[in-house]
Short mmCIF file of C-alpha atoms in Angstrom, two decimals:
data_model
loop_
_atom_site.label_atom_id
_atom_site.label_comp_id
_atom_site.label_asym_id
_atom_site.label_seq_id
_atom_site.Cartn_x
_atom_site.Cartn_y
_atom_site.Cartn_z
CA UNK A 268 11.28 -0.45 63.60
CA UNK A 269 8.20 1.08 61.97
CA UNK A 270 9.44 0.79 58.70
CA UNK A 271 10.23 -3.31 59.12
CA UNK A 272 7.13 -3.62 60.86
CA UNK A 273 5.13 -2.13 57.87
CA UNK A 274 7.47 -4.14 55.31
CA UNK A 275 5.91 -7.50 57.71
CA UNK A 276 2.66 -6.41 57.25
CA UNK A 277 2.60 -5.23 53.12
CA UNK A 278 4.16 -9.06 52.77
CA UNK A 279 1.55 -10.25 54.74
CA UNK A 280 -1.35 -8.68 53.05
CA UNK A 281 0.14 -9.70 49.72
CA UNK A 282 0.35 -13.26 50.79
CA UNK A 283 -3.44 -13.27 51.90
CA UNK A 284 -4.50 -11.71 48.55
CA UNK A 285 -2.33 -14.01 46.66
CA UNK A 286 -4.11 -17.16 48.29
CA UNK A 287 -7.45 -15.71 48.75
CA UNK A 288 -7.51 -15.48 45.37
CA UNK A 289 -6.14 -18.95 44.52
CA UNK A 290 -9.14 -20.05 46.82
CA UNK A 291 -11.45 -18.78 44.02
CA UNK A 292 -10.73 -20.90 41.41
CA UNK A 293 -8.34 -18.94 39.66
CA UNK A 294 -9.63 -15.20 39.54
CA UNK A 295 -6.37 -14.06 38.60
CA UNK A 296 -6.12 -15.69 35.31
CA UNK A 297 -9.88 -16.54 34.04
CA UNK A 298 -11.15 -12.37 33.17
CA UNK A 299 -8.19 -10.94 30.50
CA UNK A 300 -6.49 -7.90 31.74
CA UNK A 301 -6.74 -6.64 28.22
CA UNK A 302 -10.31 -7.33 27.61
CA UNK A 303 -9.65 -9.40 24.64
CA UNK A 304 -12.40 -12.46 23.91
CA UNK A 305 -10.06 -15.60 22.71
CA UNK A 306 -11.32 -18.82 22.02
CA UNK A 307 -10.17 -22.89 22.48
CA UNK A 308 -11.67 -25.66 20.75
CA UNK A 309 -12.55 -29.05 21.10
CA UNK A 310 -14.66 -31.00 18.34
CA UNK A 311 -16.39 -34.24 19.27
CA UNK A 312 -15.27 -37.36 17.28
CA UNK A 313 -12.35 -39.07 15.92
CA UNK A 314 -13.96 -40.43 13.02
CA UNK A 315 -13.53 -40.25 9.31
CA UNK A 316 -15.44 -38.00 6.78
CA UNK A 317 -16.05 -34.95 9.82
CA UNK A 318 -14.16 -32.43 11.44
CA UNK A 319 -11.74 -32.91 14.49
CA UNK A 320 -10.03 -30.51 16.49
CA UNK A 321 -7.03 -30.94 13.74
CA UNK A 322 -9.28 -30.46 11.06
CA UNK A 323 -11.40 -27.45 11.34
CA UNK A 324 -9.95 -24.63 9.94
CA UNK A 325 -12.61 -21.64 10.42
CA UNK A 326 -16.02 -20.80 12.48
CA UNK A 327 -18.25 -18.04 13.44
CA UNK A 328 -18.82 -16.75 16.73
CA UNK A 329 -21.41 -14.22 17.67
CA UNK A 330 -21.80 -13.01 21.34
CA UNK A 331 -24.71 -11.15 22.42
CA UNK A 332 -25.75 -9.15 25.64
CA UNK A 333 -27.31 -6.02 26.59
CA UNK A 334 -24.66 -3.51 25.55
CA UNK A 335 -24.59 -3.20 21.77
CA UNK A 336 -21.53 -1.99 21.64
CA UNK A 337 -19.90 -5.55 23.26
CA UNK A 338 -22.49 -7.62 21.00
CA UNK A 339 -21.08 -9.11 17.51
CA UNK A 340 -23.34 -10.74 15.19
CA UNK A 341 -20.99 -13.27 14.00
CA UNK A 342 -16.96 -12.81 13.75
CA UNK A 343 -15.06 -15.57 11.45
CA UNK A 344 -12.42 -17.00 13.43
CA UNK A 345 -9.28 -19.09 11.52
CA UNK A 346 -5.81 -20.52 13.17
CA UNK A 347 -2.87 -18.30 12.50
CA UNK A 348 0.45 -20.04 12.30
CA UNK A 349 0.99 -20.71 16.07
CA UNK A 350 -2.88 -22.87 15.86
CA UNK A 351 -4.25 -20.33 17.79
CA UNK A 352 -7.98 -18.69 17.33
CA UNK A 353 -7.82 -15.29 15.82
CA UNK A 354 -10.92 -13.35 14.57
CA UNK A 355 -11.34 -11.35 11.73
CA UNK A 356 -11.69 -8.24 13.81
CA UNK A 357 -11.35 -7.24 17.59
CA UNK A 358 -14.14 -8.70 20.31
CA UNK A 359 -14.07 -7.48 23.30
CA UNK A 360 -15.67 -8.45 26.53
CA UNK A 361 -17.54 -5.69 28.76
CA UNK A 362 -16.34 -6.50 31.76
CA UNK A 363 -15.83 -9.43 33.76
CA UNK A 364 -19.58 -9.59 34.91
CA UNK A 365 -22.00 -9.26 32.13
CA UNK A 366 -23.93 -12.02 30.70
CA UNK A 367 -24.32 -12.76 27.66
CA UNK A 368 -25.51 -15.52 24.91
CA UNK A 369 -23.18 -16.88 22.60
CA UNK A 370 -23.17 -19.27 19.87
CA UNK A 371 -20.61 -20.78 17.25
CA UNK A 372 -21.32 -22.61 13.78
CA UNK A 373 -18.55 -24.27 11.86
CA UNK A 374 -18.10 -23.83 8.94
CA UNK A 375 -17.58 -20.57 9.10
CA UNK A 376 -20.75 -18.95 7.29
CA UNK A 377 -20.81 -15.34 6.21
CA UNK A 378 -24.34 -15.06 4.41
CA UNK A 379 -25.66 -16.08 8.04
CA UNK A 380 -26.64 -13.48 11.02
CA UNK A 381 -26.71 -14.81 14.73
CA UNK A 382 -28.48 -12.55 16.45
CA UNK A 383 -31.21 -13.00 18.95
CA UNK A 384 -34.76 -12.48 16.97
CA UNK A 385 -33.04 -11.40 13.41
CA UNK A 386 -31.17 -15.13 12.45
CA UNK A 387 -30.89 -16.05 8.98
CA UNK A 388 -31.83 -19.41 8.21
CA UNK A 389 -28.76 -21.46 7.29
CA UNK A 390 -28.90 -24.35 4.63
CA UNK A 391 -27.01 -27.72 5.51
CA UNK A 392 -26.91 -30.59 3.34
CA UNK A 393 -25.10 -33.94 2.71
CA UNK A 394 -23.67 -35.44 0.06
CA UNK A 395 -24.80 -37.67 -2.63
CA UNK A 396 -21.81 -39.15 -2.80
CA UNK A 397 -19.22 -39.44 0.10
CA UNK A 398 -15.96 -39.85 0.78
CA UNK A 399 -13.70 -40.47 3.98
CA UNK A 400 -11.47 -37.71 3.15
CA UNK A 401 -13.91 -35.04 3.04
CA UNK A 402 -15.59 -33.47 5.62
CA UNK A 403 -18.12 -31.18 3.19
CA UNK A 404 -21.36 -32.88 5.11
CA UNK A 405 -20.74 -32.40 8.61
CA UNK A 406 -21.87 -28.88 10.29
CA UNK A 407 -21.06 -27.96 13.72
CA UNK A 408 -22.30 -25.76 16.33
CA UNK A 409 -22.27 -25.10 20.15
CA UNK A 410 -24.34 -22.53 22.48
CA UNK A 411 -24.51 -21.19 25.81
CA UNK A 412 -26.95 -18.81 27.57
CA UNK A 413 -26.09 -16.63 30.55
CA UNK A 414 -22.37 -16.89 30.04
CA UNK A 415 -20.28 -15.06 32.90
CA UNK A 416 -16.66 -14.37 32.14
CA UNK A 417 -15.78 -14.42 35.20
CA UNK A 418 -17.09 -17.75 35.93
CA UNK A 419 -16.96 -19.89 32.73
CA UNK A 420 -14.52 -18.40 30.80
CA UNK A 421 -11.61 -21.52 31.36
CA UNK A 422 -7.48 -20.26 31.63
CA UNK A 423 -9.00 -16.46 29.79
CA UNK A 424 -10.85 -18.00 26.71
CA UNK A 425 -13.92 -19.68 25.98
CA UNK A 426 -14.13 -23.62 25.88
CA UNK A 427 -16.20 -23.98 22.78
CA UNK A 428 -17.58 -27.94 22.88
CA UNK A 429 -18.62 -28.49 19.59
CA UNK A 430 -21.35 -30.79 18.92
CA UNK A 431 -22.83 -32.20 15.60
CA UNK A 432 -25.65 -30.97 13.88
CA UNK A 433 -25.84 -33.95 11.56
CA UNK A 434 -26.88 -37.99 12.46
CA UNK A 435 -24.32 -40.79 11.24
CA UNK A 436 -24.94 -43.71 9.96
CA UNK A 437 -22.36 -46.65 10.29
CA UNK A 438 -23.47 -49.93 8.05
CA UNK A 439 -21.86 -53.28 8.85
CA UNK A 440 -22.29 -56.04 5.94
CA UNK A 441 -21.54 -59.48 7.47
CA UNK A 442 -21.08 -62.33 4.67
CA UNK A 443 -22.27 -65.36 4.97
CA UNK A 444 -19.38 -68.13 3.73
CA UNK A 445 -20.84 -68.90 0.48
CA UNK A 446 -18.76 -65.81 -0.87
CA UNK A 447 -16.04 -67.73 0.33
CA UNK A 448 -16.58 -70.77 -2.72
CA UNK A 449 -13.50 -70.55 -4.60
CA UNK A 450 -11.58 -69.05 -2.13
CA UNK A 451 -11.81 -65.94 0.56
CA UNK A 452 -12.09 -62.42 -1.58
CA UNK A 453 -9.07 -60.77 -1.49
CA UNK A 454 -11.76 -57.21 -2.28
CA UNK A 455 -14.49 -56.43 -1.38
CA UNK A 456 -17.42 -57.67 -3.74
CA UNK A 457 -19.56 -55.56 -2.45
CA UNK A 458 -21.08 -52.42 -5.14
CA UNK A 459 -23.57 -50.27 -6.04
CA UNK A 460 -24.82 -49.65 -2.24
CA UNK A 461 -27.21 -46.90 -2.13
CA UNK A 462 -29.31 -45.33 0.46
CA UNK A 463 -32.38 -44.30 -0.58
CA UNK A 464 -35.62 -42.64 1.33
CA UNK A 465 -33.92 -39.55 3.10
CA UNK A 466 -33.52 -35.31 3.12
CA UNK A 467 -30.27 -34.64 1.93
CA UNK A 468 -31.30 -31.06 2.92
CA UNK A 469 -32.68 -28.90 5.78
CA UNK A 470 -33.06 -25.55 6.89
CA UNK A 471 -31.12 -24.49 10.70
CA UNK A 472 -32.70 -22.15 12.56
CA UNK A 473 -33.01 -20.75 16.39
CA UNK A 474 -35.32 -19.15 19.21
CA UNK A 475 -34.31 -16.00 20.67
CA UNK A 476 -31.63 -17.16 22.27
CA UNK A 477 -27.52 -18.45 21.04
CA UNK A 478 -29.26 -21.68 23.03
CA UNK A 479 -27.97 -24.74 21.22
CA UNK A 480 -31.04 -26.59 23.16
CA UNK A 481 -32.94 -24.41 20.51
CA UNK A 482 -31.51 -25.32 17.13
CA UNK A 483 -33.72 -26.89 15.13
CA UNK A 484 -33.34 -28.38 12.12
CA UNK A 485 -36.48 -28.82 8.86
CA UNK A 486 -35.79 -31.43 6.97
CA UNK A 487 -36.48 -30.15 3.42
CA UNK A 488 -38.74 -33.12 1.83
CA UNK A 489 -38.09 -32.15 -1.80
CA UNK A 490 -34.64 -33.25 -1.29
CA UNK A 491 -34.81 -37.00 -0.88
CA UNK A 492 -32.35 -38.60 -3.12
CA UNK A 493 -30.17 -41.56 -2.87
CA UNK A 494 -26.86 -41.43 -1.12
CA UNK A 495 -23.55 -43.53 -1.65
CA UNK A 496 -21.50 -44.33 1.61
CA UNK A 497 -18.21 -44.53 2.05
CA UNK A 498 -16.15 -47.99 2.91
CA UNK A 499 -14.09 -47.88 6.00
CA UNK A 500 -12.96 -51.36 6.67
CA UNK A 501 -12.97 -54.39 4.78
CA UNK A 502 -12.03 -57.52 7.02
CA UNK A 503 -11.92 -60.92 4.62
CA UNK A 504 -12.53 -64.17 6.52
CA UNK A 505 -9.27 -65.75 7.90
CA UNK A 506 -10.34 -69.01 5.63
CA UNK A 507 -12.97 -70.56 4.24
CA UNK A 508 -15.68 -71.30 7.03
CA UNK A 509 -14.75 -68.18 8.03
CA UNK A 510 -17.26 -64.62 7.76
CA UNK A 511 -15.93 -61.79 5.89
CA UNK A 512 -17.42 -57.86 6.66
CA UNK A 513 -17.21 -54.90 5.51
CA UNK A 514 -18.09 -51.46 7.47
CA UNK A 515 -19.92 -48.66 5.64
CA UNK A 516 -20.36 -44.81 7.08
CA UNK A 517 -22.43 -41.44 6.03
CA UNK A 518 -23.54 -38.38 7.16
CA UNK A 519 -27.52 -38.06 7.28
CA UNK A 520 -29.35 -35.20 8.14
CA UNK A 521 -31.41 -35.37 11.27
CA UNK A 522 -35.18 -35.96 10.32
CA UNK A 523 -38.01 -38.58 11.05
CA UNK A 524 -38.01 -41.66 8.36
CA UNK A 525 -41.27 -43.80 7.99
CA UNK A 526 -41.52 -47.52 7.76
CA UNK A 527 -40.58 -48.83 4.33
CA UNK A 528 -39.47 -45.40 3.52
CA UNK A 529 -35.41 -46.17 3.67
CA UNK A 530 -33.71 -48.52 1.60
CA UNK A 531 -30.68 -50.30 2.00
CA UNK A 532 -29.82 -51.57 -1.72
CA UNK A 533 -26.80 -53.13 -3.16
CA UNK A 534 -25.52 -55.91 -5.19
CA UNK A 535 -23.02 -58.92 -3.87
CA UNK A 536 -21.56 -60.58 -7.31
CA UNK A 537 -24.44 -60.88 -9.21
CA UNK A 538 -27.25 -60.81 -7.18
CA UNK A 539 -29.23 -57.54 -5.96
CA UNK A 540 -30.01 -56.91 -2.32
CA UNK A 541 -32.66 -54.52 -1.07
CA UNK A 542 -33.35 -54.03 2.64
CA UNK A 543 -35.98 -51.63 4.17
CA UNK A 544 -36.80 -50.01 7.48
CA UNK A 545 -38.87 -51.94 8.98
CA UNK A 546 -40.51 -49.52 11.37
CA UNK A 547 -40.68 -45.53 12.12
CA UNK A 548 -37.14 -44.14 12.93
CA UNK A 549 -36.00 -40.82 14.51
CA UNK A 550 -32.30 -40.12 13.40
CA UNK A 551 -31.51 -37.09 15.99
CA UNK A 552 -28.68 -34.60 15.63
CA UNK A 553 -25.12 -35.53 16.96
CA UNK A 554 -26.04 -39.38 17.35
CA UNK A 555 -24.11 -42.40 15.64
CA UNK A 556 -26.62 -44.89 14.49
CA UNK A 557 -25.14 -48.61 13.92
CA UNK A 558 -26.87 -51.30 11.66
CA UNK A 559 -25.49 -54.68 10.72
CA UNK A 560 -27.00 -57.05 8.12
CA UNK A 561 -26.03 -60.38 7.49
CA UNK A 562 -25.75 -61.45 3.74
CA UNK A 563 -26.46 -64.54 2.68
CA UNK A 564 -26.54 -66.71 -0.59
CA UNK A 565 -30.45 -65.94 -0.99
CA UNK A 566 -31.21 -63.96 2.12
CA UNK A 567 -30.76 -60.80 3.93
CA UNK A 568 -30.97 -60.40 7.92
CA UNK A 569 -30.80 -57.27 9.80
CA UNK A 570 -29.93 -56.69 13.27
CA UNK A 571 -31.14 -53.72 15.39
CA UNK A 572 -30.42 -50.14 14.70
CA UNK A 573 -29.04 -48.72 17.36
CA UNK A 574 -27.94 -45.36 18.58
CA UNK A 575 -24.70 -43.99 20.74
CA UNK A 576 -23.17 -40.23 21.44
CA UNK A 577 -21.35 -38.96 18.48
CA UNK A 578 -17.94 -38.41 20.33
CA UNK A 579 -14.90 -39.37 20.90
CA UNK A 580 -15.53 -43.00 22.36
CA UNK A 581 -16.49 -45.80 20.77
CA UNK A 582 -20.47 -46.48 20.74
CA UNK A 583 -22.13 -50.05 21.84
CA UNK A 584 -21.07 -53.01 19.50
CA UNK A 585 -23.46 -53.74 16.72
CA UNK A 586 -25.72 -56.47 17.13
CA UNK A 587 -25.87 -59.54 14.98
CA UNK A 588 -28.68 -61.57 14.17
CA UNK A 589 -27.31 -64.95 13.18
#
């Protein structure tokens, strides 16, 4: 009788454990019995010409806290063949308790130390020229301070959110139905478009913290150059009377451009275009700016530039001026 009442009460203690824990949030599964720091993913935007969760294929991590020997500078992590994060060598976590900063940078950078008070700066840069296909101009990063295993550490791993360090710049061309004399363009007569007036370069650096509130970017002023978008769409009018378009996209880095210091330039048959900024613009990291111009014959009208989240949604629409 002693022995089944002790067998009631070992079940019942193990059922209160079992849902006491369940009660907080999932304390059974968030800390890793073995210790082991593992990593999931999730990268900001669907668009062309910049990484998406599919796309990345390496980062760094570092995480630092008070106990050197749990602290890493910055581990390169790459998918094995089962997609899953795996670093270059073991990270562990302290304990379930701890705090401590961390920060991750994609691509994966090995010249670069994260640490707090002895970063190396990192170069980022566009390109001159680019290209849907290639992702070479977009830099990522994300950051937390005061990270607690135990609390934000989601099914055992981290949730890295990564963000963009770089602005984008989508361009819509809206022709007027004079290119339409002689019949809709089956292509796109659209060439030579240039930007001109901006960094293609800057210099990434941090506080004293893996803070992404404190990355800063410095915009390096001896690298303004002109840059070639990339086409994305080209919609011809459904007849005659009719407006055609044509969508343009790039990669800027994030700096402060002066009136009448960016150029919009291109040439539609024979005839050369040239639109400028009309007044002071701030093109901030992870930000989609949208611009439309309307092309006529002899004239050249731009709408607002306007600025949306660079994530997964789409932003506002553009806005025509007719």
């Amino acid at each position: 009788m002693i022995d089944m009442r002790r067998h009631f009460l070992s079940v019942a203690a193990l059922t209160f454990l079992l849902t006491g824990c369940s009660k907080t949030d999932g304390c059974l599964d968030r800390f890793p019995e073995d210790r082991v720091i593992r990593v999931a993913t999730e990268v900001g935007t669907m668009t062309k010409g910049s990484y998406t969760d599919g796309s990345l294929t390496d980062f760094d991590l570092a995480v630092a806290g008070m106990n050197s020997r749990y602290s890493y500078d910055n581990i390169r992590f790459t998918k094995n063949a089962d997609g899953e994060w795996t670093p270059a060598s073991l990270m562990l976590w302290e304990n379930s308790e701890a705090f401590v900063d961390i920060f991750a940078f994609a691509p994966s950078n090995p010249s670069v130390t994260f640490r707090p008070g002895a970063q190396t700066p990192v170069n980022v840069s566009v390109q001159e020229v680019q290209t849907e296909a290639d992702n070479t101009s977009d830099v990522l990063y994300w950051g937390k301070t005061g990270f607690q295993p135990k609390r934000d550490l989601v099914d055992g791993k981290i949730a890295i959110e990564f963000r963009h360090v770089m602005s984008k710049l989508k361009l819509t061309l809206r022709l007027g139905t004079e290119f339409n004399f002689g019949g809709v363009p089956k292509d796109n007569p659209i060439s030579e478009l240039k930007i001109s007036g901006t960094s293609l370069s800057a210099q990434c650096g941090w506080g004293d913290t893996y803070s992404y509130d404190e990355l800063s970017l410095y915009p390096d002023s001896k690298s303004v150059k002109d840059m070639a978008p990339y086409q994305t769409v080209w919609a011809p009018g459904a007849d005659e009377k009719t407006n055609s378009s044509v969508e343009y996209e790039c990669i800027l880095v994030p700096q402060t451009v002066e009136a009448n210091a960016l150029i919009i330039s291109f040439k539609g048959g024979e005839k050369t275009y040239s639109w400028k900024l009309p007044s002071r613009q701030v093109f901030e990291r992870n930000t989609v700016y949208t611009l439309t111009l309307q092309v006529g014959k002899d004239f050249l009208i731009a709408g607002e530039i306007t600025a949306s989240p660079w994530e997964q949604t789409q932003g506002p629409e553009d806005m025509f001026t007719d």
